Amino acid sequence: MTSTQQNALTLVARLLLALLFILAGVNKVGAMEGTVGYITSKGLPLPEVAYFGTVALEIGAGLLLAIGFKARYAAGALGIFSILTAVFFHNDFAQQNEITAFLKNLAIAGGMFAIAAHGPGKFALDKG
């Protein structure tokens, strides 16, 4: 595989991963009450703060990842967020859907950590 092909695939990976978080964050903007209620139901502290932090992270880091600016940091943060989401929100292993969601979050974290480790590629605003 050529360097250009690798960089193109890295761009596609960044965009696909970013899209997931950007859309999730935008969808939460119109669903504050439900999202805060869901966070509360899991027993997490400060659900309103968690809501605003989640929206900011998903949209902000998602956009940074998409454009490739500070992408290593954005990917690292989203990777950690994905693991925390799996642990706190998808931990009912008696439910097949929850197992699948848990594993998807771990897989997303793996993709994010690959971007964090190897960088955003050539087709990015920030080459680091």
mmCIF file of N, CA, C and O in Angstrom, residues 44-93:
data_model
loop_
_atom_site.group_PDB
_atom_site.id
_atom_site.type_symbol
_atom_site.label_atom_id
_atom_site.label_comp_id
_atom_site.label_asym_id
_atom_site.label_seq_id
_atom_site.Cartn_x
_atom_site.Cartn_y
_atom_site.Cartn_z
ATOM 1 N N LEU A 44 -24.965 8.194 38.177
ATOM 2 C CA LEU A 44 -23.777 9.039 38.052
ATOM 3 C C LEU A 44 -24.030 10.405 38.681
ATOM 4 O O LEU A 44 -25.142 10.931 38.605
ATOM 5 N N PRO A 45 -23.006 10.994 39.273
ATOM 6 C CA PRO A 45 -23.178 12.305 39.913
ATOM 7 C C PRO A 45 -23.242 13.428 38.877
ATOM 8 O O PRO A 45 -22.754 13.277 37.754
ATOM 9 N N LEU A 46 -23.870 14.527 39.268
ATOM 10 C CA LEU A 46 -23.936 15.736 38.449
ATOM 11 C C LEU A 46 -24.382 15.447 37.012
ATOM 12 O O LEU A 46 -23.668 15.737 36.043
ATOM 13 N N PRO A 47 -25.566 14.913 36.838
ATOM 14 C CA PRO A 47 -25.997 14.514 35.494
ATOM 15 C C PRO A 47 -26.078 15.669 34.495
ATOM 16 O O PRO A 47 -25.788 15.470 33.307
ATOM 17 N N GLU A 48 -26.436 16.871 34.960
ATOM 18 C CA GLU A 48 -26.498 18.009 34.040
ATOM 19 C C GLU A 48 -25.103 18.385 33.546
ATOM 20 O O GLU A 48 -24.906 18.689 32.368
ATOM 21 N N VAL A 49 -24.137 18.356 34.464
ATOM 22 C CA VAL A 49 -22.753 18.646 34.084
ATOM 23 C C VAL A 49 -22.246 17.575 33.118
ATOM 24 O O VAL A 49 -21.604 17.888 32.104
ATOM 25 N N ALA A 50 -22.564 16.329 33.411
ATOM 26 C CA ALA A 50 -22.165 15.230 32.531
ATOM 27 C C ALA A 50 -22.793 15.392 31.153
ATOM 28 O O ALA A 50 -22.142 15.143 30.126
ATOM 29 N N TYR A 51 -24.045 15.828 31.105
ATOM 30 C CA TYR A 51 -24.726 16.049 29.832
ATOM 31 C C TYR A 51 -23.993 17.110 29.004
ATOM 32 O O TYR A 51 -23.655 16.870 27.843
ATOM 33 N N PHE A 52 -23.763 18.282 29.591
ATOM 34 C CA PHE A 52 -23.113 19.357 28.834
ATOM 35 C C PHE A 52 -21.691 18.971 28.440
ATOM 36 O O PHE A 52 -21.244 19.277 27.330
ATOM 37 N N GLY A 53 -20.976 18.290 29.331
ATOM 38 C CA GLY A 53 -19.629 17.827 28.997
ATOM 39 C C GLY A 53 -19.633 16.822 27.863
ATOM 40 O O GLY A 53 -18.777 16.871 26.969
ATOM 41 N N THR A 54 -20.616 15.931 27.883
ATOM 42 C CA THR A 54 -20.726 14.923 26.828
ATOM 43 C C THR A 54 -21.026 15.567 25.484
ATOM 44 O O THR A 54 -20.394 15.242 24.476
ATOM 45 N N VAL A 55 -21.981 16.482 25.457
ATOM 46 C CA VAL A 55 -22.321 17.173 24.208
ATOM 47 C C VAL A 55 -21.106 17.926 23.671
ATOM 48 O O VAL A 55 -20.781 17.848 22.481
ATOM 49 N N ALA A 56 -20.433 18.644 24.544
ATOM 50 C CA ALA A 56 -19.246 19.405 24.122
ATOM 51 C C ALA A 56 -18.151 18.480 23.599
ATOM 52 O O ALA A 56 -17.527 18.767 22.572
ATOM 53 N N LEU A 57 -17.926 17.373 24.302
ATOM 54 C CA LEU A 57 -16.886 16.437 23.872
ATOM 55 C C LEU A 57 -17.245 15.791 22.546
ATOM 56 O O LEU A 57 -16.412 15.731 21.633
ATOM 57 N N GLU A 58 -18.466 15.289 22.445
ATOM 58 C CA GLU A 58 -18.840 14.579 21.223
ATOM 59 C C GLU A 58 -18.779 15.499 20.003
ATOM 60 O O GLU A 58 -18.214 15.118 18.970
ATOM 61 N N ILE A 59 -19.336 16.688 20.116
ATOM 62 C CA ILE A 59 -19.331 17.599 18.971
ATOM 63 C C ILE A 59 -17.948 18.205 18.771
ATOM 64 O O ILE A 59 -17.404 18.191 17.658
ATOM 65 N N GLY A 60 -17.359 18.728 19.831
ATOM 66 C CA GLY A 60 -16.063 19.403 19.709
ATOM 67 C C GLY A 60 -14.943 18.481 19.271
ATOM 68 O O GLY A 60 -14.256 18.747 18.278
ATOM 69 N N ALA A 61 -14.750 17.393 20.003
ATOM 70 C CA ALA A 61 -13.682 16.460 19.638
ATOM 71 C C ALA A 61 -13.990 15.762 18.320
ATOM 72 O O ALA A 61 -13.084 15.469 17.539
ATOM 73 N N GLY A 62 -15.285 15.521 18.065
ATOM 74 C CA GLY A 62 -15.657 14.926 16.782
ATOM 75 C C GLY A 62 -15.264 15.808 15.615
ATOM 76 O O GLY A 62 -14.717 15.336 14.606
ATOM 77 N N LEU A 63 -15.529 17.106 15.731
ATOM 78 C CA LEU A 63 -15.140 18.046 14.662
ATOM 79 C C LEU A 63 -13.624 18.147 14.526
ATOM 80 O O LEU A 63 -13.091 18.183 13.406
ATOM 81 N N LEU A 64 -12.918 18.200 15.665
ATOM 82 C CA LEU A 64 -11.451 18.250 15.604
ATOM 83 C C LEU A 64 -10.901 17.009 14.920
ATOM 84 O O LEU A 64 -9.978 17.099 14.092
ATOM 85 N N LEU A 65 -11.451 15.860 15.229
ATOM 86 C CA LEU A 65 -11.018 14.619 14.594
ATOM 87 C C LEU A 65 -11.294 14.668 13.096
ATOM 88 O O LEU A 65 -10.443 14.291 12.284
ATOM 89 N N ALA A 66 -12.475 15.125 12.719
ATOM 90 C CA ALA A 66 -12.849 15.168 11.304
ATOM 91 C C ALA A 66 -11.906 16.042 10.484
ATOM 92 O O ALA A 66 -11.488 15.651 9.392
ATOM 93 N N ILE A 67 -11.567 17.214 11.008
ATOM 94 C CA ILE A 67 -10.701 18.122 10.250
ATOM 95 C C ILE A 67 -9.221 17.818 10.457
ATOM 96 O O ILE A 67 -8.375 18.347 9.743
ATOM 97 N N GLY A 68 -8.938 16.982 11.431
ATOM 98 C CA GLY A 68 -7.556 16.596 11.664
ATOM 99 C C GLY A 68 -6.741 17.647 12.386
ATOM 100 O O GLY A 68 -5.545 17.788 12.146
ATOM 101 N N PHE A 69 -7.364 18.387 13.283
ATOM 102 C CA PHE A 69 -6.639 19.372 14.089
ATOM 103 C C PHE A 69 -6.618 18.882 15.527
ATOM 104 O O PHE A 69 -7.674 18.645 16.117
ATOM 105 N N LYS A 70 -5.410 18.734 16.080
ATOM 106 C CA LYS A 70 -5.246 18.156 17.423
ATOM 107 C C LYS A 70 -5.966 16.803 17.497
ATOM 108 O O LYS A 70 -6.560 16.440 18.509
ATOM 109 N N ALA A 71 -5.886 16.075 16.400
ATOM 110 C CA ALA A 71 -6.624 14.817 16.257
ATOM 111 C C ALA A 71 -6.150 13.753 17.238
ATOM 112 O O ALA A 71 -6.954 12.934 17.692
ATOM 113 N N ARG A 72 -4.878 13.741 17.559
ATOM 114 C CA ARG A 72 -4.389 12.751 18.530
ATOM 115 C C ARG A 72 -5.064 12.940 19.883
ATOM 116 O O ARG A 72 -5.495 11.984 20.523
ATOM 117 N N TYR A 73 -5.164 14.190 20.324
ATOM 118 C CA TYR A 73 -5.808 14.485 21.609
ATOM 119 C C TYR A 73 -7.301 14.177 21.545
ATOM 120 O O TYR A 73 -7.869 13.605 22.476
ATOM 121 N N ALA A 74 -7.936 14.606 20.453
ATOM 122 C CA ALA A 74 -9.370 14.362 20.290
ATOM 123 C C ALA A 74 -9.656 12.863 20.280
ATOM 124 O O ALA A 74 -10.580 12.391 20.951
ATOM 125 N N ALA A 75 -8.863 12.115 19.533
ATOM 126 C CA ALA A 75 -9.066 10.667 19.457
ATOM 127 C C ALA A 75 -8.816 10.000 20.806
ATOM 128 O O ALA A 75 -9.563 9.106 21.207
ATOM 129 N N GLY A 76 -7.790 10.429 21.507
ATOM 130 C CA GLY A 76 -7.513 9.872 22.829
ATOM 131 C C GLY A 76 -8.665 10.127 23.796
ATOM 132 O O GLY A 76 -9.098 9.225 24.522
ATOM 133 N N ALA A 77 -9.176 11.360 23.782
ATOM 134 C CA ALA A 77 -10.295 11.699 24.662
ATOM 135 C C ALA A 77 -11.545 10.898 24.304
ATOM 136 O O ALA A 77 -12.240 10.377 25.187
ATOM 137 N N LEU A 78 -11.826 10.769 23.017
ATOM 138 C CA LEU A 78 -13.002 10.007 22.595
ATOM 139 C C LEU A 78 -12.823 8.513 22.856
ATOM 140 O O LEU A 78 -13.800 7.810 23.137
ATOM 141 N N GLY A 79 -11.599 8.035 22.788
ATOM 142 C CA GLY A 79 -11.331 6.637 23.120
ATOM 143 C C GLY A 79 -11.610 6.353 24.592
ATOM 144 O O GLY A 79 -12.270 5.366 24.937
ATOM 145 N N ILE A 80 -11.124 7.217 25.457
ATOM 146 C CA ILE A 80 -11.377 7.064 26.893
ATOM 147 C C ILE A 80 -12.881 7.193 27.174
ATOM 148 O O ILE A 80 -13.453 6.403 27.925
ATOM 149 N N PHE A 81 -13.519 8.177 26.549
ATOM 150 C CA PHE A 81 -14.960 8.365 26.696
ATOM 151 C C PHE A 81 -15.720 7.108 26.266
ATOM 152 O O PHE A 81 -16.684 6.697 26.933
ATOM 153 N N SER A 82 -15.299 6.471 25.194
ATOM 154 C CA SER A 82 -15.966 5.260 24.707
ATOM 155 C C SER A 82 -15.865 4.122 25.708
ATOM 156 O O SER A 82 -16.830 3.376 25.924
ATOM 157 N N ILE A 83 -14.713 3.990 26.326
ATOM 158 C CA ILE A 83 -14.545 2.949 27.347
ATOM 159 C C ILE A 83 -15.422 3.247 28.562
ATOM 160 O O ILE A 83 -16.106 2.360 29.086
ATOM 161 N N LEU A 84 -15.418 4.498 29.005
ATOM 162 C CA LEU A 84 -16.254 4.873 30.153
ATOM 163 C C LEU A 84 -17.735 4.661 29.841
ATOM 164 O O LEU A 84 -18.498 4.192 30.691
ATOM 165 N N THR A 85 -18.143 4.993 28.630
ATOM 166 C CA THR A 85 -19.527 4.779 28.220
ATOM 167 C C THR A 85 -19.873 3.297 28.259
ATOM 168 O O THR A 85 -20.946 2.908 28.740
ATOM 169 N N ALA A 86 -18.974 2.467 27.776
ATOM 170 C CA ALA A 86 -19.204 1.017 27.809
ATOM 171 C C ALA A 86 -19.375 0.534 29.248
ATOM 172 O O ALA A 86 -20.322 -0.200 29.562
ATOM 173 N N VAL A 87 -18.477 0.967 30.115
ATOM 174 C CA VAL A 87 -18.484 0.494 31.502
ATOM 175 C C VAL A 87 -19.722 0.969 32.268
ATOM 176 O O VAL A 87 -20.365 0.189 32.975
ATOM 177 N N PHE A 88 -20.099 2.234 32.118
ATOM 178 C CA PHE A 88 -21.190 2.793 32.913
ATOM 179 C C PHE A 88 -22.580 2.599 32.310
ATOM 180 O O PHE A 88 -23.566 2.557 33.038
ATOM 181 N N PHE A 89 -22.663 2.490 30.982
ATOM 182 C CA PHE A 89 -23.980 2.460 30.349
ATOM 183 C C PHE A 89 -24.319 1.141 29.658
ATOM 184 O O PHE A 89 -25.474 0.919 29.312
ATOM 185 N N HIS A 90 -23.357 0.300 29.422
ATOM 186 C CA HIS A 90 -23.611 -0.955 28.702
ATOM 187 C C HIS A 90 -23.034 -2.140 29.469
ATOM 188 O O HIS A 90 -22.301 -2.958 28.925
ATOM 189 N N ASN A 91 -23.398 -2.233 30.745
ATOM 190 C CA ASN A 91 -22.794 -3.242 31.617
ATOM 191 C C ASN A 91 -23.770 -4.332 32.063
ATOM 192 O O ASN A 91 -23.469 -5.104 32.962
ATOM 193 N N ASP A 92 -24.930 -4.387 31.439
ATOM 194 C CA ASP A 92 -25.900 -5.438 31.761
ATOM 195 C C ASP A 92 -25.667 -6.617 30.815
ATOM 196 O O ASP A 92 -26.293 -6.718 29.764
ATOM 197 N N PHE A 93 -24.753 -7.496 31.201
ATOM 198 C CA PHE A 93 -24.337 -8.574 30.313
ATOM 199 C C PHE A 93 -25.361 -9.705 30.215
ATOM 200 O O PHE A 93 -25.146 -10.678 29.497
#
